């Protein structure tokens, strides 16, 4: 996914845009660009492949003149990562510049028709059709409003775009991708995320799907796709989103890992009534579905286990992109849609499918203003504060804690002590230096297997995902008992195997599995509260119960992955090829 930003006001636009892009870089970071409206009415543009900081240093994006402009960070969908494919794109005549987030589904058809009319394309992107289409309408009518309305009536897909015309008018449209306006004292912003402008204002106007805007002479005009005026109230957004400082930490990822004890204590605290309401809904339905992508799906897997264990409730966990058709879902069901960002396209699509099946939607989200929050019947807030590191860490602990609170609301007392869990996790975090020593040992490996049984199996899957994302080491999370049914064939002398082996009901069988792998040459890293001669390396976690162990081992694996990433010179905050939330299917 990408981030887009526009600004028109009294300040020099380019530095304002670059600082907004820095804050939104988590949304995509393979290339970046800025275009401004220069004094003489010309559109000035600089863009290139690379991260914001680096491209800015190389090209001086923030040195562009002008008091209005737009910027973009890209996560490639159509066309390779290159300077040419970076946004902004201009129309072939240069009279219109655009930045775009999303996918234009009928871009090939539109491109052919525009090329037939003499418009020339420079990039491989789907986005460039927007610039040329706006230009075609502008050439015909000389009017920004009809160019905008004509364009949105022609393009299909999910998009948010901002356009700048040669007369200095800024325009934008939203259809399925986030877009909001920020109302600052000295100017107006348009952005994918409040982080784009939170430094300057916390007065925001959230635009609905199917709306577009024009910004001219400091005035924001909002209309629907037919051109009818739309009134949207301004909302105060939380200043908390401005608190994106790394403090003394080298990376956001380690800061966020360290925050987890507090996250576990706070998770869902602002949604006590909503958790109770969802519990009632699930009780009436008799069972529920849970969905998510990546780490959020792994939290759904944890939820499946704990709802069965503590509340005797069946929760079917479904990967969002694998949600079966609506006819396969039980009518009147409840879907727990779990997403940190609330913007993952796969999750939003799964929600639409479940809606068609007559399901009620309970969103578990961090961002209260996200698309998922708005598409849900009940919203449970994760309350974990902004997560900047692209690989999810604290959001997992928040989601898992909420699953436990839901189990408690369903079952009464589950005996789970989240305060005790938080204390155990804080001890793991304090052991970071010792985990760094183990990470140094796996610095140069190419593959690793992570084994766990019971509740520790989904924990193993999440641990492996962190290792993949942060270190680029091939990692697989496996059910401990399955090793002997195939994966054992992959074990050679020195193959690292991480065993999640706390001293609970899974301990004996897991230790046996570790020994079987070791007998075939594996190097065993044991994550456990008990030392054993079966381990070549031991990562100690505090004693506890099955639930607290599962948190502790995931956090230990996050630290292992983080330190190994640093040792391998990988950037833990911005792993290659990934984006914090993927708003395309
Ligand atoms: C992306 C991120 C993952 C994240 C997933 C789901 O793929 O790289 O780290 O787990 O999206 O994100 P969500 O915001 O829906 O929880």
mmCIF file of N, CA and C in Angstrom, residues 14-117:
data_model
loop_
_atom_site.group_PDB
_atom_site.id
_atom_site.type_symbol
_atom_site.label_atom_id
_atom_site.label_comp_id
_atom_site.label_asym_id
_atom_site.label_seq_id
_atom_site.Cartn_x
_atom_site.Cartn_y
_atom_site.Cartn_z
ATOM 1 N N UNK A 14 6.930 21.866 0.603
ATOM 2 C CA UNK A 14 7.759 20.663 0.487
ATOM 3 C C UNK A 14 8.248 20.120 1.839
ATOM 4 N N UNK A 15 8.795 20.969 2.747
ATOM 5 C CA UNK A 15 9.234 20.400 4.029
ATOM 6 C C UNK A 15 8.079 19.797 4.841
ATOM 7 N N UNK A 16 6.904 20.439 4.750
ATOM 8 C CA UNK A 16 5.725 19.937 5.461
ATOM 9 C C UNK A 16 5.349 18.558 4.898
ATOM 10 N N UNK A 17 5.395 18.434 3.587
ATOM 11 C CA UNK A 17 5.036 17.166 2.939
ATOM 12 C C UNK A 17 6.040 16.075 3.300
ATOM 13 N N UNK A 18 7.318 16.416 3.274
ATOM 14 C CA UNK A 18 8.347 15.403 3.568
ATOM 15 C C UNK A 18 8.218 14.925 5.012
ATOM 16 N N UNK A 19 7.923 15.833 5.937
ATOM 17 C CA UNK A 19 7.806 15.375 7.334
ATOM 18 C C UNK A 19 6.560 14.489 7.482
ATOM 19 N N UNK A 20 5.485 14.799 6.779
ATOM 20 C CA UNK A 20 4.295 13.934 6.806
ATOM 21 C C UNK A 20 4.592 12.569 6.207
ATOM 22 N N UNK A 21 5.355 12.558 5.135
ATOM 23 C CA UNK A 21 5.689 11.276 4.493
ATOM 24 C C UNK A 21 6.536 10.414 5.421
ATOM 25 N N UNK A 22 7.455 11.057 6.141
ATOM 26 C CA UNK A 22 8.290 10.304 7.101
ATOM 27 C C UNK A 22 7.399 9.577 8.096
ATOM 28 N N UNK A 23 6.372 10.256 8.574
ATOM 29 C CA UNK A 23 5.485 9.665 9.582
ATOM 30 C C UNK A 23 4.575 8.586 9.004
ATOM 31 N N UNK A 24 4.328 8.651 7.715
ATOM 32 C CA UNK A 24 3.429 7.661 7.107
ATOM 33 C C UNK A 24 4.208 6.576 6.365
ATOM 34 N N UNK A 25 5.524 6.604 6.512
ATOM 35 C CA UNK A 25 6.356 5.710 5.703
ATOM 36 C C UNK A 25 6.070 4.246 5.974
ATOM 37 N N UNK A 26 5.523 3.967 7.182
ATOM 38 C CA UNK A 26 5.195 2.578 7.509
ATOM 39 C C UNK A 26 4.239 1.974 6.473
ATOM 40 N N UNK A 27 3.530 2.832 5.728
ATOM 41 C CA UNK A 27 2.528 2.331 4.787
ATOM 42 C C UNK A 27 3.130 1.833 3.484
ATOM 43 N N UNK A 28 4.402 2.102 3.276
ATOM 44 C CA UNK A 28 5.041 1.700 2.027
ATOM 45 C C UNK A 28 6.312 2.499 1.907
ATOM 46 N N UNK A 29 7.380 1.866 1.448
ATOM 47 C CA UNK A 29 8.639 2.611 1.525
ATOM 48 C C UNK A 29 9.623 2.185 0.455
ATOM 49 N N UNK A 30 9.101 1.822 -0.742
ATOM 50 C CA UNK A 30 10.086 1.455 -1.761
ATOM 51 C C UNK A 30 10.469 2.649 -2.642
ATOM 52 N N UNK A 31 9.640 3.687 -2.685
ATOM 53 C CA UNK A 31 10.016 4.905 -3.407
ATOM 54 C C UNK A 31 9.192 6.077 -2.880
ATOM 55 N N UNK A 32 9.619 7.262 -3.234
ATOM 56 C CA UNK A 32 8.981 8.450 -2.658
ATOM 57 C C UNK A 32 9.099 9.615 -3.643
ATOM 58 N N UNK A 33 8.144 10.536 -3.569
ATOM 59 C CA UNK A 33 8.236 11.701 -4.429
ATOM 60 C C UNK A 33 7.366 12.843 -3.931
ATOM 61 N N UNK A 34 7.701 14.038 -4.385
ATOM 62 C CA UNK A 34 6.958 15.245 -4.007
ATOM 63 C C UNK A 34 6.782 16.104 -5.260
ATOM 64 N N UNK A 35 5.604 16.705 -5.409
ATOM 65 C CA UNK A 35 5.395 17.699 -6.478
ATOM 66 C C UNK A 35 4.808 18.944 -5.832
ATOM 67 N N UNK A 36 5.250 20.097 -6.255
ATOM 68 C CA UNK A 36 4.691 21.341 -5.721
ATOM 69 C C UNK A 36 4.238 22.231 -6.875
ATOM 70 N N UNK A 37 3.438 23.195 -6.496
ATOM 71 C CA UNK A 37 2.953 24.169 -7.469
ATOM 72 C C UNK A 37 3.843 25.400 -7.344
ATOM 73 N N UNK A 38 4.712 25.588 -8.297
ATOM 74 C CA UNK A 38 5.704 26.674 -8.232
ATOM 75 C C UNK A 38 5.081 28.042 -8.428
ATOM 76 N N UNK A 39 5.859 29.077 -8.127
ATOM 77 C CA UNK A 39 5.386 30.468 -8.192
ATOM 78 C C UNK A 39 4.767 30.824 -9.543
ATOM 79 N N UNK A 40 5.394 30.317 -10.614
ATOM 80 C CA UNK A 40 4.928 30.695 -11.952
ATOM 81 C C UNK A 40 3.839 29.761 -12.472
ATOM 82 N N UNK A 41 3.263 28.931 -11.573
ATOM 83 C CA UNK A 41 2.182 28.041 -11.998
ATOM 84 C C UNK A 41 2.680 26.736 -12.577
ATOM 85 N N UNK A 42 4.002 26.528 -12.606
ATOM 86 C CA UNK A 42 4.520 25.269 -13.146
ATOM 87 C C UNK A 42 4.511 24.209 -12.048
ATOM 88 N N UNK A 43 4.347 22.954 -12.422
ATOM 89 C CA UNK A 43 4.418 21.862 -11.452
ATOM 90 C C UNK A 43 5.867 21.405 -11.353
ATOM 91 N N UNK A 44 6.424 21.467 -10.125
ATOM 92 C CA UNK A 44 7.811 21.053 -9.895
ATOM 93 C C UNK A 44 7.778 19.669 -9.265
ATOM 94 N N UNK A 45 8.652 18.781 -9.686
ATOM 95 C CA UNK A 45 8.531 17.399 -9.219
ATOM 96 C C UNK A 45 9.892 16.740 -9.007
ATOM 97 N N UNK A 46 10.026 16.002 -7.904
ATOM 98 C CA UNK A 46 11.218 15.181 -7.683
ATOM 99 C C UNK A 46 10.771 13.865 -7.091
ATOM 100 N N UNK A 47 11.335 12.773 -7.566
ATOM 101 C CA UNK A 47 10.938 11.470 -7.029
ATOM 102 C C UNK A 47 12.021 10.451 -7.326
ATOM 103 N N UNK A 48 12.020 9.353 -6.568
ATOM 104 C CA UNK A 48 13.016 8.324 -6.816
ATOM 105 C C UNK A 48 12.781 7.097 -5.966
ATOM 106 N N UNK A 49 13.423 5.998 -6.338
ATOM 107 C CA UNK A 49 13.304 4.758 -5.571
ATOM 108 C C UNK A 49 14.156 4.865 -4.318
ATOM 109 N N UNK A 50 13.636 4.380 -3.199
ATOM 110 C CA UNK A 50 14.385 4.402 -1.936
ATOM 111 C C UNK A 50 13.519 4.931 -0.811
ATOM 112 N N UNK A 51 14.084 4.946 0.388
ATOM 113 C CA UNK A 51 13.368 5.412 1.579
ATOM 114 C C UNK A 51 13.333 6.942 1.610
ATOM 115 N N UNK A 52 12.388 7.505 2.357
ATOM 116 C CA UNK A 52 12.187 8.959 2.382
ATOM 117 C C UNK A 52 13.498 9.699 2.697
ATOM 118 N N UNK A 53 14.155 9.267 3.770
ATOM 119 C CA UNK A 53 15.352 9.953 4.239
ATOM 120 C C UNK A 53 16.419 9.983 3.154
ATOM 121 N N UNK A 54 16.593 8.796 2.561
ATOM 122 C CA UNK A 54 17.682 8.638 1.592
ATOM 123 C C UNK A 54 17.391 9.421 0.294
ATOM 124 N N UNK A 55 16.163 9.320 -0.203
ATOM 125 C CA UNK A 55 15.816 10.022 -1.456
ATOM 126 C C UNK A 55 15.844 11.539 -1.222
ATOM 127 N N UNK A 56 15.395 11.944 -0.045
ATOM 128 C CA UNK A 56 15.411 13.374 0.258
ATOM 129 C C UNK A 56 16.852 13.907 0.271
ATOM 130 N N UNK A 57 17.745 13.108 0.862
ATOM 131 C CA UNK A 57 19.158 13.507 0.918
ATOM 132 C C UNK A 57 19.713 13.609 -0.511
ATOM 133 N N UNK A 58 19.346 12.628 -1.325
ATOM 134 C CA UNK A 58 19.884 12.552 -2.694
ATOM 135 C C UNK A 58 19.295 13.645 -3.587
ATOM 136 N N UNK A 59 17.977 13.852 -3.495
ATOM 137 C CA UNK A 59 17.319 14.739 -4.470
ATOM 138 C C UNK A 59 16.881 16.084 -3.890
ATOM 139 N N UNK A 60 16.847 16.171 -2.575
ATOM 140 C CA UNK A 60 16.368 17.426 -1.973
ATOM 141 C C UNK A 60 14.890 17.661 -2.227
ATOM 142 N N UNK A 61 14.078 16.664 -1.896
ATOM 143 C CA UNK A 61 12.622 16.805 -2.096
ATOM 144 C C UNK A 61 12.099 18.019 -1.342
ATOM 145 N N UNK A 62 12.632 18.228 -0.133
ATOM 146 C CA UNK A 62 12.099 19.305 0.710
ATOM 147 C C UNK A 62 12.580 20.691 0.280
ATOM 148 N N UNK A 63 13.369 20.737 -0.806
ATOM 149 C CA UNK A 63 13.839 22.038 -1.287
ATOM 150 C C UNK A 63 12.952 22.598 -2.394
ATOM 151 N N UNK A 64 11.934 21.843 -2.820
ATOM 152 C CA UNK A 64 11.066 22.349 -3.893
ATOM 153 C C UNK A 64 10.314 23.600 -3.423
ATOM 154 N N UNK A 65 10.206 24.577 -4.297
ATOM 155 C CA UNK A 65 9.530 25.831 -3.927
ATOM 156 C C UNK A 65 8.016 25.664 -3.993
ATOM 157 N N UNK A 66 7.287 26.577 -3.374
ATOM 158 C CA UNK A 66 5.834 26.588 -3.510
ATOM 159 C C UNK A 66 5.121 26.356 -2.193
ATOM 160 N N UNK A 67 3.848 26.782 -2.156
ATOM 161 C CA UNK A 67 3.052 26.690 -0.936
ATOM 162 C C UNK A 67 1.931 25.671 -1.050
ATOM 163 N N UNK A 68 1.933 24.920 -2.134
ATOM 164 C CA UNK A 68 0.951 23.836 -2.288
ATOM 165 C C UNK A 68 1.673 22.683 -2.954
ATOM 166 N N UNK A 69 1.266 21.473 -2.579
ATOM 167 C CA UNK A 69 1.930 20.332 -3.214
ATOM 168 C C UNK A 69 1.405 19.018 -2.685
ATOM 169 N N UNK A 70 2.021 17.953 -3.171
ATOM 170 C CA UNK A 70 1.586 16.614 -2.796
ATOM 171 C C UNK A 70 2.786 15.691 -2.697
ATOM 172 N N UNK A 71 2.622 14.606 -1.964
ATOM 173 C CA UNK A 71 3.720 13.655 -1.817
ATOM 174 C C UNK A 71 3.185 12.233 -1.733
ATOM 175 N N UNK A 72 4.091 11.272 -1.842
ATOM 176 C CA UNK A 72 3.692 9.869 -1.929
ATOM 177 C C UNK A 72 4.820 8.971 -1.462
ATOM 178 N N UNK A 73 4.489 7.922 -0.716
ATOM 179 C CA UNK A 73 5.441 6.821 -0.540
ATOM 180 C C UNK A 73 4.777 5.595 -1.136
ATOM 181 N N UNK A 74 5.589 4.755 -1.777
ATOM 182 C CA UNK A 74 5.009 3.685 -2.596
ATOM 183 C C UNK A 74 5.297 2.298 -2.042
ATOM 184 N N UNK A 75 4.343 1.406 -2.231
ATOM 185 C CA UNK A 75 4.533 -0.026 -2.048
ATOM 186 C C UNK A 75 4.029 -0.632 -3.354
ATOM 187 N N UNK A 76 4.981 -1.092 -4.176
ATOM 188 C CA UNK A 76 4.691 -1.402 -5.577
ATOM 189 C C UNK A 76 3.593 -2.451 -5.754
ATOM 190 N N UNK A 77 2.654 -2.174 -6.634
ATOM 191 C CA UNK A 77 1.697 -3.201 -7.077
ATOM 192 C C UNK A 77 1.840 -3.360 -8.591
ATOM 193 N N UNK A 78 1.611 -2.298 -9.342
ATOM 194 C CA UNK A 78 1.713 -2.372 -10.799
ATOM 195 C C UNK A 78 3.028 -1.723 -11.225
ATOM 196 N N UNK A 79 3.968 -2.542 -11.694
ATOM 197 C CA UNK A 79 5.249 -1.996 -12.143
ATOM 198 C C UNK A 79 6.313 -2.134 -11.060
ATOM 199 N N UNK A 80 7.544 -2.342 -11.527
ATOM 200 C CA UNK A 80 8.655 -2.594 -10.611
ATOM 201 C C UNK A 80 8.969 -1.346 -9.774
ATOM 202 N N UNK A 81 9.819 -1.546 -8.777
ATOM 203 C CA UNK A 81 10.287 -0.416 -7.976
ATOM 204 C C UNK A 81 11.324 0.331 -8.806
ATOM 205 N N UNK A 82 11.011 1.540 -9.236
ATOM 206 C CA UNK A 82 11.962 2.305 -10.055
ATOM 207 C C UNK A 82 11.659 3.790 -9.903
ATOM 208 N N UNK A 83 12.610 4.617 -10.328
ATOM 209 C CA UNK A 83 12.402 6.068 -10.254
ATOM 210 C C UNK A 83 11.173 6.465 -11.076
ATOM 211 N N UNK A 84 11.033 5.851 -12.253
ATOM 212 C CA UNK A 84 9.935 6.234 -13.150
ATOM 213 C C UNK A 84 8.578 5.859 -12.566
ATOM 214 N N UNK A 85 8.513 4.688 -11.934
ATOM 215 C CA UNK A 85 7.216 4.257 -11.402
ATOM 216 C C UNK A 85 6.860 4.953 -10.091
ATOM 217 N N UNK A 86 7.837 5.638 -9.481
ATOM 218 C CA UNK A 86 7.533 6.386 -8.252
ATOM 219 C C UNK A 86 6.514 7.476 -8.571
ATOM 220 N N UNK A 87 5.694 7.842 -7.579
ATOM 221 C CA UNK A 87 4.723 8.935 -7.729
ATOM 222 C C UNK A 87 5.384 10.223 -7.236
ATOM 223 N N UNK A 88 4.893 11.386 -7.535
ATOM 224 C CA UNK A 88 3.723 11.722 -8.345
ATOM 225 C C UNK A 88 3.936 11.412 -9.835
ATOM 226 N N UNK A 89 2.791 11.231 -10.516
ATOM 227 C CA UNK A 89 2.804 11.106 -11.971
ATOM 228 C C UNK A 89 2.131 12.336 -12.549
ATOM 229 N N UNK A 90 2.631 12.745 -13.698
ATOM 230 C CA UNK A 90 1.972 13.884 -14.345
ATOM 231 C C UNK A 90 1.303 13.404 -15.627
ATOM 232 N N UNK A 91 0.322 14.168 -16.072
ATOM 233 C CA UNK A 91 -0.281 13.882 -17.374
ATOM 234 C C UNK A 91 0.782 14.157 -18.435
ATOM 235 N N UNK A 92 0.585 13.606 -19.627
ATOM 236 C CA UNK A 92 1.663 13.748 -20.615
ATOM 237 C C UNK A 92 1.907 15.211 -20.978
ATOM 238 N N UNK A 93 0.874 16.037 -20.886
ATOM 239 C CA UNK A 93 1.085 17.457 -21.184
ATOM 240 C C UNK A 93 1.668 18.197 -19.977
ATOM 241 N N UNK A 94 1.721 17.537 -18.829
ATOM 242 C CA UNK A 94 2.338 18.131 -17.633
ATOM 243 C C UNK A 94 1.416 19.058 -16.863
ATOM 244 N N UNK A 95 0.136 19.145 -17.253
ATOM 245 C CA UNK A 95 -0.765 20.105 -16.605
ATOM 246 C C UNK A 95 -1.397 19.587 -15.318
ATOM 247 N N UNK A 96 -1.327 18.268 -15.079
ATOM 248 C CA UNK A 96 -1.953 17.681 -13.885
ATOM 249 C C UNK A 96 -0.950 16.720 -13.258
ATOM 250 N N UNK A 97 -0.834 16.765 -11.927
ATOM 251 C CA UNK A 97 0.002 15.777 -11.229
ATOM 252 C C UNK A 97 -0.885 15.034 -10.240
ATOM 253 N N UNK A 98 -0.596 13.752 -10.050
ATOM 254 C CA UNK A 98 -1.412 12.977 -9.094
ATOM 255 C C UNK A 98 -0.531 12.099 -8.206
ATOM 256 N N UNK A 99 -1.073 11.780 -7.024
ATOM 257 C CA UNK A 99 -0.539 10.696 -6.196
ATOM 258 C C UNK A 99 -1.716 9.775 -5.894
ATOM 259 N N UNK A 100 -1.459 8.484 -5.832
ATOM 260 C CA UNK A 100 -2.554 7.522 -5.757
ATOM 261 C C UNK A 100 -2.192 6.364 -4.836
ATOM 262 N N UNK A 101 -3.185 5.910 -4.078
ATOM 263 C CA UNK A 101 -3.059 4.694 -3.277
ATOM 264 C C UNK A 101 -4.195 3.777 -3.683
ATOM 265 N N UNK A 102 -3.887 2.532 -4.027
ATOM 266 C CA UNK A 102 -4.944 1.593 -4.389
ATOM 267 C C UNK A 102 -4.689 0.967 -5.736
ATOM 268 N N UNK A 103 -5.745 0.468 -6.321
ATOM 269 C CA UNK A 103 -5.613 -0.226 -7.606
ATOM 270 C C UNK A 103 -6.732 0.247 -8.533
ATOM 271 N N UNK A 104 -6.364 0.615 -9.752
ATOM 272 C CA UNK A 104 -7.373 0.959 -10.762
ATOM 273 C C UNK A 104 -7.565 -0.299 -11.624
ATOM 274 N N UNK A 105 -8.701 -0.943 -11.430
ATOM 275 C CA UNK A 105 -8.880 -2.258 -12.067
ATOM 276 C C UNK A 105 -8.977 -2.172 -13.585
ATOM 277 N N UNK A 106 -9.583 -1.117 -14.098
ATOM 278 C CA UNK A 106 -9.752 -1.030 -15.564
ATOM 279 C C UNK A 106 -8.676 -0.145 -16.202
ATOM 280 N N UNK A 107 -7.468 -0.165 -15.627
ATOM 281 C CA UNK A 107 -6.437 0.766 -16.109
ATOM 282 C C UNK A 107 -5.985 0.444 -17.532
ATOM 283 N N UNK A 108 -5.978 -0.868 -17.891
ATOM 284 C CA UNK A 108 -5.478 -1.204 -19.235
ATOM 285 C C UNK A 108 -6.397 -0.637 -20.309
ATOM 286 N N UNK A 109 -7.684 -0.850 -20.069
ATOM 287 C CA UNK A 109 -8.714 -0.333 -20.986
ATOM 288 C C UNK A 109 -8.623 1.203 -21.096
ATOM 289 N N UNK A 110 -8.497 1.866 -19.931
ATOM 290 C CA UNK A 110 -8.425 3.323 -19.917
ATOM 291 C C UNK A 110 -7.158 3.802 -20.624
ATOM 292 N N UNK A 111 -6.080 3.075 -20.382
ATOM 293 C CA UNK A 111 -4.796 3.468 -20.964
ATOM 294 C C UNK A 111 -4.868 3.406 -22.487
ATOM 295 N N UNK A 112 -5.453 2.290 -22.982
ATOM 296 C CA UNK A 112 -5.561 2.134 -24.441
ATOM 297 C C UNK A 112 -6.362 3.290 -25.034
ATOM 298 N N UNK A 113 -7.473 3.591 -24.370
ATOM 299 C CA UNK A 113 -8.329 4.644 -24.920
ATOM 300 C C UNK A 113 -7.605 6.004 -24.894
ATOM 301 N N UNK A 114 -6.862 6.259 -23.832
ATOM 302 C CA UNK A 114 -6.128 7.530 -23.744
ATOM 303 C C UNK A 114 -4.995 7.578 -24.765
ATOM 304 N N UNK A 115 -4.300 6.443 -24.924
ATOM 305 C CA UNK A 115 -3.209 6.410 -25.913
ATOM 306 C C UNK A 115 -3.749 6.671 -27.314
ATOM 307 N N UNK A 116 -4.942 6.094 -27.598
ATOM 308 C CA UNK A 116 -5.566 6.322 -28.917
ATOM 309 C C UNK A 116 -5.849 7.800 -29.138
ATOM 310 N N UNK A 117 -6.096 8.521 -28.030
ATOM 311 C CA UNK A 117 -6.363 9.960 -28.171
ATOM 312 C C UNK A 117 -5.088 10.787 -28.082
#
